[in-house]
Each structure stands twice: as structure tokens, then as C-alpha cells.
PDB file of C-alpha atoms in Angstrom:
ATOM      1  CA  MET A   1      -1.422 -45.458  19.608  1.00 53.00           C
ATOM      2  CA  ASN A   2      -1.379 -41.666  20.316  1.00 60.00           C
ATOM      3  CA  ASP A   3      -4.211 -39.564  19.190  1.00 61.00           C
ATOM      4  CA  THR A   4      -2.675 -37.233  16.826  1.00 70.00           C
ATOM      5  CA  ARG A   5      -5.817 -35.381  16.040  1.00 78.00           C
ATOM      6  CA  VAL A   6      -5.664 -31.495  16.126  1.00 75.00           C
ATOM      7  CA  PRO A   7      -8.542 -29.773  18.139  1.00 80.00           C
ATOM      8  CA  GLU A   8     -10.767 -27.512  16.100  1.00 89.00           C
ATOM      9  CA  LEU A   9     -10.789 -23.632  16.612  1.00 92.00           C
ATOM     10  CA  SER A  10     -13.796 -22.233  18.457  1.00 93.00           C
ATOM     11  CA  ALA A  11     -15.760 -19.702  16.359  1.00 94.00           C
ATOM     12  CA  GLY A  12     -14.330 -16.846  18.498  1.00 95.00           C
ATOM     13  CA  ASP A  13     -10.716 -18.022  17.991  1.00 96.00           C
ATOM     14  CA  GLU A  14     -11.026 -18.475  14.108  1.00 96.00           C
ATOM     15  CA  SER A  15     -12.743 -14.689  14.163  1.00 97.00           C
ATOM     16  CA  ALA A  16      -9.707 -13.353  16.274  1.00 97.00           C
ATOM     17  CA  VAL A  17      -7.045 -14.834  13.847  1.00 98.00           C
ATOM     18  CA  ARG A  18      -8.872 -13.537  10.782  1.00 98.00           C
ATOM     19  CA  SER A  19      -9.122 -10.172  12.542  1.00 97.00           C
ATOM     20  CA  LEU A  20      -5.441 -10.160  13.123  1.00 98.00           C
ATOM     21  CA  TYR A  21      -4.937 -10.615   9.404  1.00 98.00           C
ATOM     22  CA  HIS A  22      -7.230  -8.087   8.325  1.00 97.00           C
ATOM     23  CA  ARG A  23      -5.834  -5.595  10.792  1.00 98.00           C
ATOM     24  CA  VAL A  24      -2.187  -6.058   9.165  1.00 97.00           C
ATOM     25  CA  LEU A  25      -3.755  -5.423   5.746  1.00 97.00           C
ATOM     26  CA  GLU A  26      -5.584  -2.292   6.919  1.00 97.00           C
ATOM     27  CA  GLY A  27      -2.322  -1.146   8.412  1.00 97.00           C
ATOM     28  CA  TRP A  28      -0.575  -1.530   4.959  1.00 96.00           C
ATOM     29  CA  ASN A  29      -3.339   0.294   3.238  1.00 95.00           C
ATOM     30  CA  LEU A  30      -3.089   3.080   5.691  1.00 95.00           C
ATOM     31  CA  ARG A  31       0.395   3.328   5.016  1.00 96.00           C
ATOM     32  CA  ASP A  32       1.089   3.040   8.921  1.00 96.00           C
ATOM     33  CA  GLY A  33       4.003   0.942   9.960  1.00 96.00           C
ATOM     34  CA  ALA A  34       2.717   0.659  13.619  1.00 97.00           C
ATOM     35  CA  ALA A  35      -0.792  -0.293  12.708  1.00 98.00           C
ATOM     36  CA  PHE A  36       0.750  -2.768  10.359  1.00 97.00           C
ATOM     37  CA  ALA A  37       2.922  -4.338  12.907  1.00 97.00           C
ATOM     38  CA  GLY A  38       0.346  -4.176  15.788  1.00 97.00           C
ATOM     39  CA  PRO A  39      -0.951  -7.604  15.344  1.00 98.00           C
ATOM     40  CA  PHE A  40       2.444  -9.178  15.486  1.00 98.00           C
ATOM     41  CA  ALA A  41       3.789 -10.818  18.499  1.00 97.00           C
ATOM     42  CA  VAL A  42       6.828  -8.609  20.120  1.00 96.00           C
ATOM     43  CA  ASP A  43       9.259 -11.361  18.585  1.00 97.00           C
ATOM     44  CA  GLY A  44       6.879 -11.908  15.435  1.00 97.00           C
ATOM     45  CA  GLU A  45       8.445 -12.135  11.952  1.00 98.00           C
ATOM     46  CA  LEU A  46       7.415 -11.083   8.449  1.00 97.00           C
ATOM     47  CA  ILE A  47       8.631 -12.695   5.288  1.00 97.00           C
ATOM     48  CA  GLY A  48       8.017 -10.025   2.622  1.00 92.00           C
ATOM     49  CA  PHE A  49       7.177 -10.561  -1.135  1.00 91.00           C
ATOM     50  CA  ASP A  50      10.871 -10.292  -2.130  1.00 92.00           C
ATOM     51  CA  GLY A  51      12.024 -12.373   0.643  1.00 93.00           C
ATOM     52  CA  THR A  52      13.127  -9.865   2.995  1.00 92.00           C
ATOM     53  CA  ARG A  53      12.761 -11.061   6.652  1.00 95.00           C
ATOM     54  CA  HIS A  54      11.603  -8.519   9.046  1.00 95.00           C
ATOM     55  CA  GLY A  55      11.942  -9.515  12.671  1.00 95.00           C
ATOM     56  CA  GLY A  56      10.275  -8.014  15.809  1.00 96.00           C
ATOM     57  CA  ARG A  57       7.336  -5.784  16.078  1.00 96.00           C
ATOM     58  CA  SER A  58       9.085  -2.541  16.892  1.00 96.00           C
ATOM     59  CA  ALA A  59      11.745  -3.057  13.925  1.00 96.00           C
ATOM     60  CA  MET A  60       8.923  -4.132  11.611  1.00 96.00           C
ATOM     61  CA  ALA A  61       7.009  -0.936  12.344  1.00 97.00           C
ATOM     62  CA  ALA A  62       9.942   1.225  11.886  1.00 95.00           C
ATOM     63  CA  GLU A  63      11.045  -0.362   8.779  1.00 94.00           C
ATOM     64  CA  LEU A  64       7.793  -0.367   6.919  1.00 93.00           C
ATOM     65  CA  GLY A  65       7.153   3.383   8.181  1.00 93.00           C
ATOM     66  CA  GLY A  66      10.246   4.086   6.294  1.00 93.00           C
ATOM     67  CA  ILE A  67       8.945   2.329   3.206  1.00 91.00           C
ATOM     68  CA  PHE A  68       5.527   3.908   3.409  1.00 93.00           C
ATOM     69  CA  THR A  69       7.011   7.579   3.587  1.00 93.00           C
ATOM     70  CA  GLY A  70       9.657   6.775   0.999  1.00 81.00           C
ATOM     71  CA  SER A  71       7.369   5.839  -1.661  1.00 84.00           C
ATOM     72  CA  PRO A  72       3.536   5.202  -2.532  1.00 87.00           C
ATOM     73  CA  THR A  73       2.538   1.617  -1.924  1.00 91.00           C
ATOM     74  CA  PRO A  74      -0.074  -0.372  -3.516  1.00 93.00           C
ATOM     75  CA  GLU A  75      -3.170  -1.343  -1.716  1.00 93.00           C
ATOM     76  CA  PHE A  76      -4.173  -4.702  -0.492  1.00 94.00           C
ATOM     77  CA  VAL A  77      -7.174  -6.731  -1.566  1.00 95.00           C
ATOM     78  CA  ALA A  78      -7.397 -10.205  -0.146  1.00 96.00           C
ATOM     79  CA  LYS A  79      -9.370 -13.235   0.600  1.00 97.00           C
ATOM     80  CA  VAL A  80      -8.761 -15.730   3.434  1.00 98.00           C
ATOM     81  CA  ARG A  81      -9.200 -19.159   2.307  1.00 97.00           C
ATOM     82  CA  ARG A  82      -9.106 -21.041   5.503  1.00 96.00           C
ATOM     83  CA  VAL A  83      -7.992 -20.861   9.092  1.00 97.00           C
ATOM     84  CA  ARG A  84      -7.061 -24.181  10.930  1.00 96.00           C
ATOM     85  CA  ALA A  85      -5.642 -25.291  14.100  1.00 96.00           C
ATOM     86  CA  LEU A  86      -2.221 -26.507  14.197  1.00 95.00           C
ATOM     87  CA  GLY A  87      -2.252 -27.523  17.945  1.00 92.00           C
ATOM     88  CA  PRO A  88      -3.538 -25.898  21.302  1.00 90.00           C
ATOM     89  CA  ARG A  89      -3.565 -22.142  20.837  1.00 93.00           C
ATOM     90  CA  VAL A  90      -1.679 -22.264  17.439  1.00 97.00           C
ATOM     91  CA  ALA A  91      -3.557 -21.614  14.137  1.00 98.00           C
ATOM     92  CA  GLN A  92      -2.668 -21.276  10.389  1.00 98.00           C
ATOM     93  CA  LEU A  93      -4.468 -18.822   8.080  1.00 98.00           C
ATOM     94  CA  ASP A  94      -4.302 -19.096   4.412  1.00 98.00           C
ATOM     95  CA  ALA A  95      -5.116 -16.225   2.104  1.00 98.00           C
ATOM     96  CA  VAL A  96      -4.771 -14.914  -1.332  1.00 98.00           C
ATOM     97  CA  ALA A  97      -3.688 -11.160  -2.022  1.00 97.00           C
ATOM     98  CA  GLY A  98      -3.465  -8.844  -4.814  1.00 96.00           C
ATOM     99  CA  LEU A  99      -2.157  -5.199  -4.918  1.00 94.00           C
ATOM    100  CA  VAL A 100      -3.554  -2.402  -6.767  1.00 93.00           C
ATOM    101  CA  PRO A 101      -1.011   0.405  -7.496  1.00 88.00           C
ATOM    102  CA  ASP A 102      -1.623   3.845  -6.183  1.00 82.00           C
ATOM    103  CA  ASP A 103      -2.028   5.402  -9.628  1.00 80.00           C
ATOM    104  CA  ALA A 104      -4.165   2.358 -11.223  1.00 79.00           C
ATOM    105  CA  GLU A 105      -7.810   1.130 -11.120  1.00 82.00           C
ATOM    106  CA  ASP A 106      -6.862  -2.359 -11.672  1.00 90.00           C
ATOM    107  CA  LEU A 107      -4.548  -4.765  -9.814  1.00 92.00           C
ATOM    108  CA  ASP A 108      -1.302  -5.923 -10.838  1.00 91.00           C
ATOM    109  CA  PRO A 109      -1.388  -9.647 -11.472  1.00 94.00           C
ATOM    110  CA  ALA A 110       2.397  -9.792 -11.087  1.00 93.00           C
ATOM    111  CA  LEU A 111       2.138  -8.690  -7.505  1.00 94.00           C
ATOM    112  CA  ASN A 112      -0.530 -11.521  -6.639  1.00 97.00           C
ATOM    113  CA  ALA A 113       0.310 -13.530  -3.522  1.00 97.00           C
ATOM    114  CA  LEU A 114      -0.346 -16.152  -1.041  1.00 97.00           C
ATOM    115  CA  HIS A 115      -0.195 -15.239   2.618  1.00 98.00           C
ATOM    116  CA  THR A 116       0.399 -17.886   5.059  1.00 98.00           C
ATOM    117  CA  VAL A 117      -0.045 -16.627   8.946  1.00 98.00           C
ATOM    118  CA  ILE A 118       1.004 -18.472  12.022  1.00 98.00           C
ATOM    119  CA  ALA A 119      -0.873 -17.055  14.910  1.00 98.00           C
ATOM    120  CA  VAL A 120      -0.354 -18.119  18.763  1.00 98.00           C
ATOM    121  CA  ASP A 121      -2.398 -17.349  21.792  1.00 96.00           C
ATOM    122  CA  ALA A 122       0.357 -17.582  24.633  1.00 87.00           C
ATOM    123  CA  GLY A 123      -2.246 -16.521  27.134  1.00 85.00           C
ATOM    124  CA  ALA A 124      -2.496 -12.783  26.427  1.00 85.00           C
ATOM    125  CA  GLY A 125      -4.531 -13.227  23.200  1.00 94.00           C
ATOM    126  CA  TRP A 126      -3.989 -14.109  19.755  1.00 97.00           C
ATOM    127  CA  ARG A 127      -0.967 -12.587  17.791  1.00 98.00           C
ATOM    128  CA  ILE A 128       1.013 -13.216  14.640  1.00 98.00           C
ATOM    129  CA  ALA A 129       4.163 -15.149  15.321  1.00 98.00           C
ATOM    130  CA  LEU A 130       4.944 -15.467  11.332  1.00 98.00           C
ATOM    131  CA  MET A 131       3.393 -14.230   8.249  1.00 98.00           C
ATOM    132  CA  GLN A 132       4.896 -15.160   4.919  1.00 98.00           C
ATOM    133  CA  THR A 133       4.055 -13.671   1.469  1.00 96.00           C
ATOM    134  CA  THR A 134       4.745 -16.060  -1.463  1.00 97.00           C
ATOM    135  CA  PRO A 135       4.458 -14.735  -5.157  1.00 96.00           C
ATOM    136  CA  ALA A 136       1.642 -16.586  -6.770  1.00 96.00           C
ATOM    137  CA  ARG A 137       3.282 -16.975 -10.107  1.00 92.00           C
ATOM    138  CA  TYR A 138       1.896 -20.390 -10.765  1.00 94.00           C
ATOM    139  CA  ASP A 139       4.745 -21.460 -13.255  1.00 93.00           C
ATOM    140  CA  ARG A 140       3.351 -23.636 -16.047  1.00 92.00           C
ATOM    141  CA  ARG A 141      -0.155 -22.846 -14.841  1.00 94.00           C
ATOM    142  CA  PRO A 142      -1.284 -19.885 -16.352  1.00 93.00           C
ATOM    143  CA  ASP A 143      -4.967 -20.849 -15.801  1.00 95.00           C
ATOM    144  CA  LEU A 144      -4.625 -20.837 -12.059  1.00 96.00           C
ATOM    145  CA  ALA A 145      -2.902 -17.338 -12.264  1.00 95.00           C
ATOM    146  CA  ARG A 146      -5.877 -16.263 -14.495  1.00 95.00           C
ATOM    147  CA  ALA A 147      -8.413 -17.579 -12.155  1.00 96.00           C
ATOM    148  CA  LEU A 148      -6.676 -15.922  -9.085  1.00 96.00           C
ATOM    149  CA  THR A 149      -6.542 -12.775 -10.711  1.00 95.00           C
ATOM    150  CA  ALA A 150     -10.256 -12.588 -11.658  1.00 95.00           C
ATOM    151  CA  GLU A 151     -11.036 -13.540  -8.054  1.00 95.00           C
ATOM    152  CA  LEU A 152      -9.040 -11.084  -6.679  1.00 96.00           C
ATOM    153  CA  ARG A 153     -10.462  -8.441  -9.158  1.00 94.00           C
ATOM    154  CA  ALA A 154     -13.845  -8.978  -7.782  1.00 93.00           C
ATOM    155  CA  LEU A 155     -12.564  -7.693  -4.431  1.00 92.00           C
ATOM    156  CA  ILE A 156     -11.272  -4.417  -5.695  1.00 89.00           C
ATOM    157  CA  GLY A 157     -13.443  -1.551  -3.895  1.00 77.00           C
ATOM    158  CA  ARG A 158     -14.283  -3.736  -0.920  1.00 66.00           C
ATOM    159  CA  GLY A 159     -10.766  -3.477   0.636  1.00 56.00           C
ATOM    160  CA  PRO A 160      -9.219  -6.306   2.845  1.00 62.00           C
ATOM    161  CA  GLY A 161     -12.021  -6.967   5.190  1.00 56.00           C
ATOM    162  CA  PRO A 162     -13.742 -10.008   5.959  1.00 54.00           C
ATOM    163  CA  GLU A 163     -15.354 -11.986   3.122  1.00 53.00           C
TER     164      GLU A 163
END
């Protein structure tokens, strides 16, 4: 019988994966496409809130740079829920995130989301291979939607940094 246990991430590897995620959000909050895309692998992918797929670090930086210069974007607040190994040098990060519109002091619950990040270390350090944003609508579970909104509201003013 094969042993299918996945090795645990070292504390240093978990920290590196968390850092990638926080750097992405900091790039967004700075409205800097290159800073946002920097933690991604050269061929990394981003699936946005609306389902748009952005492929490749350079294209992602250019596309997001255009978005940032075209209109004000809300600021992220986020909390990492877990980081786990999927295999040797492959990790998954799960987070919750909210957006505070530029002209508001409170987040917009309709923009709450779940972030899933797949990070890999192919020998040159950890990079994001895929980041997916899923709207946190919680259909038929308004209690979960309210709880997430309250959790994210507590983060306003702290930014997307480490918890």
C-alpha cells in the first residue's frame, strides 16, 4: 500500500507563501500592476472576481496597470485562513478578503470573496502559479455572509498584512 500522506510545510515555506499573498494585495492597494503581478510565476494565472482569466505575469501587470489608471479601485482587507502542503514544494493558501471602496469607510459586503492561491517552488523560490477569487455570496446562508462581513470589518485600517 502506498503512503499518500503529504509532507507538512516548514515554517519558513509557510511564511514565504503567506508573504506572496500579502505582496499581491499590497500591489493592488498601491494600484501598481507590476507590484501586484510580481509574486506570480512567469506563466502564473489569475482568475478575477468576475471570472476574467489573466495569464502570464507580464500580461497581468499590463492589464491591471490599465485598470488601476482607468478608475479608482477599492482597497483590500484580508485574512489568511490556512496554508497547507499539496505535495513536495506545492502549497495551497486559503484566505477571505473584502474591499473598501475608495470613497467609503466601510467595506462593500457584495465584494467579499474567498481567495485560493496555489504556490510552487520549482527551485528558484516560491511563486504563485494560480490565484482564484470566488465571490463569497453564501446563497441561502445569510448568517455566514454576515459573520464574514463582521470578521473583515474588524480588519479595516490594518491593511492586508499578516494576522
